[in-house]
Short mmCIF file of C-alpha atoms in Angstrom, two decimals:
data_model
loop_
_atom_site.label_atom_id
_atom_site.label_comp_id
_atom_site.label_asym_id
_atom_site.label_seq_id
_atom_site.Cartn_x
_atom_site.Cartn_y
_atom_site.Cartn_z
CA MET Y 14 94.04 21.10 -1.86
CA LEU Y 15 92.44 24.53 -1.42
CA ALA Y 16 89.21 25.64 -3.06
CA LEU Y 17 89.66 29.29 -3.97
CA PRO Y 18 87.01 31.81 -5.14
CA PHE Y 19 87.39 34.50 -7.77
CA ARG Y 20 85.10 36.86 -9.70
CA SER Y 21 84.77 37.62 -13.39
CA LEU Y 22 83.07 40.74 -14.76
CA VAL Y 23 81.98 42.14 -18.08
CA ARG Y 24 81.63 45.89 -18.39
CA LYS Y 25 80.02 47.58 -21.36
CA VAL Y 26 78.47 50.93 -22.20
CA ALA Y 27 74.93 50.91 -23.52
CA SER Y 28 72.40 53.69 -23.92
CA CYS Y 29 70.09 51.99 -21.41
CA GLY Y 30 72.84 51.83 -18.81
CA PRO Y 31 74.72 48.85 -17.34
CA GLN Y 32 73.16 45.43 -17.07
CA TRP Y 33 74.23 43.16 -14.24
CA ALA Y 34 74.36 39.41 -13.93
CA SER Y 35 76.27 37.30 -11.48
CA ALA Y 36 76.49 33.62 -10.64
CA ARG Y 37 78.38 32.16 -7.69
CA CYS Y 38 79.99 28.76 -7.80
CA GLN Y 39 80.50 26.85 -4.53
CA VAL Y 40 84.02 25.74 -5.40
CA ALA Y 41 85.90 29.13 -5.58
CA ALA Y 42 85.40 32.95 -5.84
CA ALA Y 43 87.31 35.26 -8.26
CA ALA Y 44 86.36 37.94 -10.77
CA LEU Y 45 86.51 37.97 -14.57
CA PRO Y 46 85.12 41.27 -15.91
CA SER Y 47 84.75 42.70 -19.37
CA ALA Y 48 83.90 46.34 -19.92
CA ARG Y 49 83.15 48.85 -22.66
CA LYS Y 50 83.86 52.56 -22.49
CA ALA Y 51 80.93 54.83 -23.21
CA GLY Y 52 80.70 55.35 -26.90
CA LEU Y 53 84.01 53.52 -27.10
CA PRO Y 54 85.56 50.21 -25.71
CA ALA Y 55 84.57 47.37 -23.35
CA ALA Y 56 86.69 46.07 -20.40
CA CYS Y 57 87.28 43.01 -18.15
CA ALA Y 58 89.29 43.26 -14.85
CA LEU Y 59 92.31 41.06 -13.95
CA SER Y 60 95.78 41.55 -12.34
CA THR Y 61 99.14 43.38 -12.50
CA THR Y 62 102.30 44.40 -10.68
CA SER Y 63 104.06 47.71 -10.03
CA ALA Y 64 107.21 48.53 -11.96
CA ASP Y 65 108.60 51.00 -9.43
CA LYS Y 66 108.40 48.58 -6.51
CA PRO Y 67 110.01 45.13 -6.73
CA MET Y 68 107.08 43.33 -5.11
CA PHE Y 69 107.91 40.03 -6.76
CA ASP Y 70 111.46 38.86 -6.03
CA GLU Y 71 112.85 35.60 -7.41
CA GLU Y 72 111.28 33.38 -4.74
CA VAL Y 73 107.87 35.05 -4.94
CA SER Y 74 107.96 34.89 -8.73
CA ARG Y 75 108.74 31.17 -8.55
CA ILE Y 76 105.81 30.55 -6.21
CA TYR Y 77 103.46 32.57 -8.40
CA GLY Y 78 104.69 30.63 -11.42
CA VAL Y 79 103.75 27.34 -9.78
CA LEU Y 80 100.42 28.68 -8.58
CA ALA Y 81 99.61 30.14 -11.99
CA GLN Y 82 99.45 26.66 -13.48
CA GLN Y 83 96.45 25.99 -11.22
CA HIS Y 84 94.50 28.54 -13.26
CA LYS Y 85 94.26 25.97 -16.08
CA HIS Y 86 91.64 24.12 -14.05
CA GLU Y 87 88.28 23.53 -15.75
CA HIS Y 88 86.67 26.06 -13.42
CA GLY Y 89 89.70 28.36 -13.28
CA PRO Y 90 90.02 31.78 -14.91
CA TRP Y 91 92.03 31.00 -18.04
CA LYS Y 92 89.35 28.97 -19.79
CA MET Y 93 86.72 31.61 -19.04
CA MET Y 94 89.04 34.38 -20.18
CA VAL Y 95 89.81 32.70 -23.50
CA GLY Y 96 86.07 32.31 -24.08
CA ALA Y 97 85.41 35.97 -23.24
CA VAL Y 98 88.20 37.13 -25.56
CA ASP Y 99 86.92 34.88 -28.36
CA GLU Y 100 83.49 36.46 -27.93
CA ALA Y 101 84.84 40.03 -27.92
CA LEU Y 102 87.51 39.75 -30.63
CA PRO Y 103 86.49 40.69 -34.18
CA LYS Y 104 85.95 37.60 -36.31
CA THR Y 105 88.46 38.97 -38.80
CA GLY Y 106 91.15 39.16 -36.11
CA GLY Y 107 92.38 41.76 -33.66
CA LYS Y 108 94.93 42.88 -31.10
CA VAL Y 109 94.98 41.77 -27.46
CA LEU Y 110 97.03 43.36 -24.64
CA ASP Y 111 97.65 41.01 -21.70
CA LEU Y 112 98.65 42.87 -18.53
CA ALA Y 113 100.57 41.46 -15.56
CA SER Y 114 101.19 38.30 -17.55
CA GLY Y 115 103.92 36.95 -15.31
CA SER Y 116 105.69 34.28 -17.33
CA GLY Y 117 103.22 34.64 -20.17
CA ASP Y 118 99.72 33.49 -19.32
CA PRO Y 119 96.94 33.70 -20.10
CA GLY Y 120 98.39 35.61 -23.06
CA ILE Y 121 100.13 32.57 -24.57
CA GLN Y 122 97.05 30.42 -24.14
CA ILE Y 123 94.88 33.08 -25.80
CA ALA Y 124 97.32 33.32 -28.74
CA VAL Y 125 97.41 29.53 -29.20
CA GLU Y 126 93.66 28.99 -28.96
CA LEU Y 127 92.72 32.11 -30.94
CA PRO Y 128 95.15 32.27 -33.89
CA ARG Y 129 93.25 35.24 -35.35
CA SER Y 130 94.54 37.31 -32.42
CA HIS Y 131 97.88 39.01 -31.96
CA VAL Y 132 98.67 39.10 -28.23
CA THR Y 133 101.09 41.56 -26.65
CA ILE Y 134 102.27 39.98 -23.39
CA THR Y 135 103.43 42.43 -20.71
CA ASP Y 136 104.68 42.41 -17.13
CA ALA Y 137 106.52 44.89 -14.90
CA SER Y 138 109.23 42.31 -14.12
CA PRO Y 139 112.01 41.84 -16.73
CA PRO Y 140 112.79 38.27 -15.53
CA GLN Y 141 109.14 37.33 -15.98
CA ILE Y 142 109.16 38.69 -19.53
CA GLU Y 143 112.36 36.75 -20.24
CA ALA Y 144 110.50 33.62 -19.14
CA ALA Y 145 107.51 34.60 -21.31
CA LEU Y 146 109.80 35.04 -24.33
CA GLU Y 147 111.19 31.54 -23.80
CA ARG Y 148 107.77 29.98 -23.30
CA SER Y 149 106.23 31.73 -26.32
CA LYS Y 150 108.84 30.53 -28.80
CA GLY Y 151 107.02 29.09 -31.78
CA VAL Y 152 103.86 31.09 -31.05
CA ALA Y 153 104.15 33.56 -33.91
CA ASN Y 154 101.19 35.75 -32.96
CA THR Y 155 102.76 37.02 -29.72
CA THR Y 156 104.98 39.93 -28.69
CA CYS Y 157 106.53 40.25 -25.21
CA LYS Y 158 107.34 43.61 -23.58
CA VAL Y 159 108.22 44.94 -20.12
CA ALA Y 160 105.44 47.34 -19.11
CA CYS Y 161 103.60 48.41 -15.96
CA MET Y 162 99.83 48.47 -16.24
CA ALA Y 163 99.69 51.91 -14.61
CA ASP Y 164 101.97 53.40 -17.28
CA LEU Y 165 101.25 52.10 -20.79
CA GLY Y 166 102.79 55.15 -22.46
CA GLU Y 167 104.50 53.14 -25.18
CA PHE Y 168 101.10 52.04 -26.50
CA ALA Y 169 99.02 54.43 -28.58
CA ASP Y 170 95.50 55.53 -27.72
CA GLU Y 171 92.75 53.17 -28.94
CA SER Y 172 95.20 50.54 -30.19
CA PHE Y 173 93.80 47.26 -28.77
CA ASP Y 174 90.53 45.42 -29.33
CA VAL Y 175 90.77 43.56 -26.01
CA VAL Y 176 92.76 44.04 -22.79
CA THR Y 177 93.13 41.09 -20.41
CA SER Y 178 94.56 40.69 -16.93
CA CYS Y 179 94.43 37.68 -14.62
CA TYR Y 180 94.76 38.70 -10.96
CA GLY Y 181 96.72 41.86 -11.73
CA TYR Y 182 94.84 45.02 -10.86
CA MET Y 183 94.89 44.35 -7.12
CA PHE Y 184 98.72 44.44 -7.02
CA VAL Y 185 99.41 47.71 -8.84
CA GLU Y 186 99.94 50.67 -6.51
CA ASP Y 187 97.86 53.22 -8.45
CA LYS Y 188 94.83 51.14 -9.32
CA GLN Y 189 92.77 53.98 -10.77
CA LYS Y 190 95.63 54.94 -13.09
CA ALA Y 191 95.81 51.32 -14.26
CA PHE Y 192 92.10 51.28 -15.13
CA ASP Y 193 92.41 54.72 -16.77
CA GLU Y 194 95.32 53.48 -18.90
CA THR Y 195 93.28 50.42 -19.86
CA PHE Y 196 90.50 52.69 -21.09
CA ARG Y 197 92.97 54.82 -23.03
CA VAL Y 198 94.50 51.96 -25.04
CA LEU Y 199 91.19 50.23 -25.82
CA LYS Y 200 89.63 50.87 -29.22
CA PRO Y 201 86.06 52.18 -29.39
CA GLY Y 202 83.87 49.19 -28.57
CA GLY Y 203 86.86 47.35 -27.09
CA THR Y 204 86.62 44.92 -24.18
CA LEU Y 205 88.47 44.44 -20.89
CA VAL Y 206 88.51 40.88 -19.47
CA ALA Y 207 89.89 40.59 -15.93
CA THR Y 208 89.80 38.58 -12.70
CA TYR Y 209 90.34 39.34 -9.01
CA TRP Y 210 90.10 37.40 -5.75
CA ARG Y 211 86.95 37.74 -3.64
CA THR Y 212 88.02 35.56 -0.69
CA LEU Y 213 91.03 33.44 0.24
CA PRO Y 214 90.59 30.98 3.12
CA PHE Y 215 94.17 31.18 4.38
CA ILE Y 216 94.18 34.96 4.94
CA PRO Y 217 92.54 34.76 8.42
CA MET Y 218 95.09 32.07 9.35
CA VAL Y 219 97.95 34.36 8.32
CA GLN Y 220 96.51 37.24 10.34
CA GLN Y 221 96.28 34.98 13.38
CA VAL Y 222 99.94 33.94 12.98
CA VAL Y 223 101.15 37.55 13.03
CA GLU Y 224 98.88 38.54 15.91
CA THR Y 225 100.04 35.56 17.99
CA VAL Y 226 103.73 36.35 17.48
CA THR Y 227 103.54 40.15 17.82
CA GLY Y 228 100.50 40.61 20.03
CA ALA Y 229 99.01 43.07 17.54
CA PRO Y 230 96.89 42.77 14.39
CA PRO Y 231 98.97 42.67 11.20
CA PRO Y 232 99.11 45.70 8.88
CA ASP Y 233 97.88 45.40 5.32
CA PRO Y 234 100.40 43.26 3.41
CA PRO Y 235 102.46 44.89 0.61
CA ILE Y 236 101.30 42.02 -1.61
CA ASN Y 237 97.57 41.94 -0.93
CA PRO Y 238 95.57 39.57 -3.14
CA LEU Y 239 92.33 40.84 -1.57
CA ALA Y 240 92.99 44.51 -2.31
CA LEU Y 241 89.94 44.64 -4.61
CA SER Y 242 87.63 42.38 -2.61
CA ALA Y 243 85.58 45.11 -0.87
CA PRO Y 244 82.03 45.29 -2.29
CA GLY Y 245 81.70 47.91 -5.00
CA LEU Y 246 85.42 48.77 -5.13
CA VAL Y 247 86.13 47.39 -8.61
CA GLU Y 248 82.86 48.81 -9.90
CA GLY Y 249 83.93 52.23 -8.63
CA TYR Y 250 87.30 52.07 -10.38
CA LEU Y 251 85.63 50.99 -13.63
CA GLU Y 252 83.03 53.75 -13.45
CA ALA Y 253 85.70 56.39 -12.81
CA ALA Y 254 87.59 55.08 -15.84
CA ARG Y 255 84.40 55.43 -17.95
CA LEU Y 256 84.00 51.67 -18.30
CA GLU Y 257 80.60 50.05 -17.86
CA LEU Y 258 80.09 46.61 -16.38
CA THR Y 259 78.08 44.22 -18.56
CA ARG Y 260 78.81 40.81 -17.09
CA GLN Y 261 80.08 39.54 -13.75
CA GLN Y 262 80.60 35.95 -12.67
CA ASP Y 263 81.87 34.26 -9.52
CA SER Y 264 83.60 30.91 -9.69
CA THR Y 265 85.72 28.59 -7.53
CA TYR Y 266 88.45 26.07 -8.28
CA PRO Y 267 90.90 23.92 -6.30
CA PHE Y 268 94.60 24.61 -5.75
CA GLU Y 269 96.89 21.59 -5.59
CA ILE Y 270 99.99 22.77 -3.72
CA GLY Y 271 101.56 19.35 -3.25
CA SER Y 272 102.82 17.49 -0.20
CA ASP Y 273 106.02 19.45 0.50
CA PRO Y 274 105.35 21.17 3.87
CA ASP Y 275 108.00 23.84 3.26
CA PHE Y 276 106.44 24.87 -0.05
CA ALA Y 277 102.93 24.76 1.43
CA TYR Y 278 104.08 27.05 4.25
CA LYS Y 279 105.66 29.50 1.79
CA VAL Y 280 102.47 29.56 -0.28
CA GLY Y 281 100.18 29.99 2.70
CA THR Y 282 102.25 32.76 4.26
CA LEU Y 283 103.17 34.56 1.03
CA THR Y 284 101.30 37.71 2.04
CA ILE Y 285 103.46 38.06 5.17
CA LYS Y 286 106.78 37.23 3.51
CA ALA Y 287 108.02 40.79 4.10
CA TRP Y 288 107.23 40.43 7.81
CA LYS Y 289 109.04 37.08 7.98
CA ASP Y 290 112.03 38.63 6.18
CA GLU Y 291 112.12 41.37 8.83
CA LEU Y 292 112.20 38.74 11.60
CA LEU Y 293 115.03 36.97 9.79
CA ALA Y 294 117.01 40.19 9.33
CA ALA Y 295 116.59 40.95 13.03
CA GLY Y 296 117.79 37.47 13.95
CA ASP Y 297 114.47 36.64 15.62
CA MET Y 298 114.63 32.91 14.95
CA ALA Y 299 112.31 32.23 17.90
CA GLY Y 300 109.65 34.43 16.30
CA LEU Y 301 110.04 32.63 12.96
CA GLU Y 302 109.74 29.25 14.63
CA ARG Y 303 106.69 30.37 16.59
CA ALA Y 304 105.07 31.60 13.38
CA ARG Y 305 105.66 28.25 11.72
CA ARG Y 306 104.24 26.33 14.69
CA GLU Y 307 101.19 28.62 14.78
CA TRP Y 308 100.60 28.07 11.07
CA TRP Y 309 100.52 24.27 11.42
#
């Protein structure tokens, strides 16, 4: 079991300027933000994928699907996100856009727990949206569409009351464009609710594996869950997108990855999967075996 940290934020525009509050939980660190654009919407930061680069192949998507179920934990992001959406959504009902939903969450959970909402579930991966369509059968207040968070052209300006994303913004290639698009589709006074990873304990282990096998530090991974972890980085993107942070919260929760050593190895080394694939393509079985031994 791993205890993983994430952060949650709330961003809002007020005449007196942004107000900040943060609380750190000892169990895990991730981010759940909500923000409001000046004179217009509010926003919360989460996650997404890139449509023009197939970052998530079938195996990676399967792993992420299993890991996503961990987010249901009492201290995980989904419960906090549903609460933040409930708080931001008009009492008479409203429209929610869930970005980088994967196979449908937290969009489906939001739709089920908040029947006054209509949730548009999106992801850059067509297979993931097919899975979301299957999982959302019977949930009448949902729509599923293939869309990249950095190009939401099919959605009109100021068309959603709330935008959500769970661990998505750090994976899109053009992060500023993704935040700008979020601002564009939010209604005046709208809210963004999002999460991102602050720290992940296995990342230093992965770096050590690559350095031991190659003799050199590893490059930044193409799938980098810590791409937004640098202090002030998310705040900078939000400010440039004219979104103002109103609430920020750190939390931690455990990941149960089971007892299968093969699956645990795939999960732990997910960020260097491309590097392992290169070793396999080159026939460097000794390097692959050395990496596995170093990991354990």
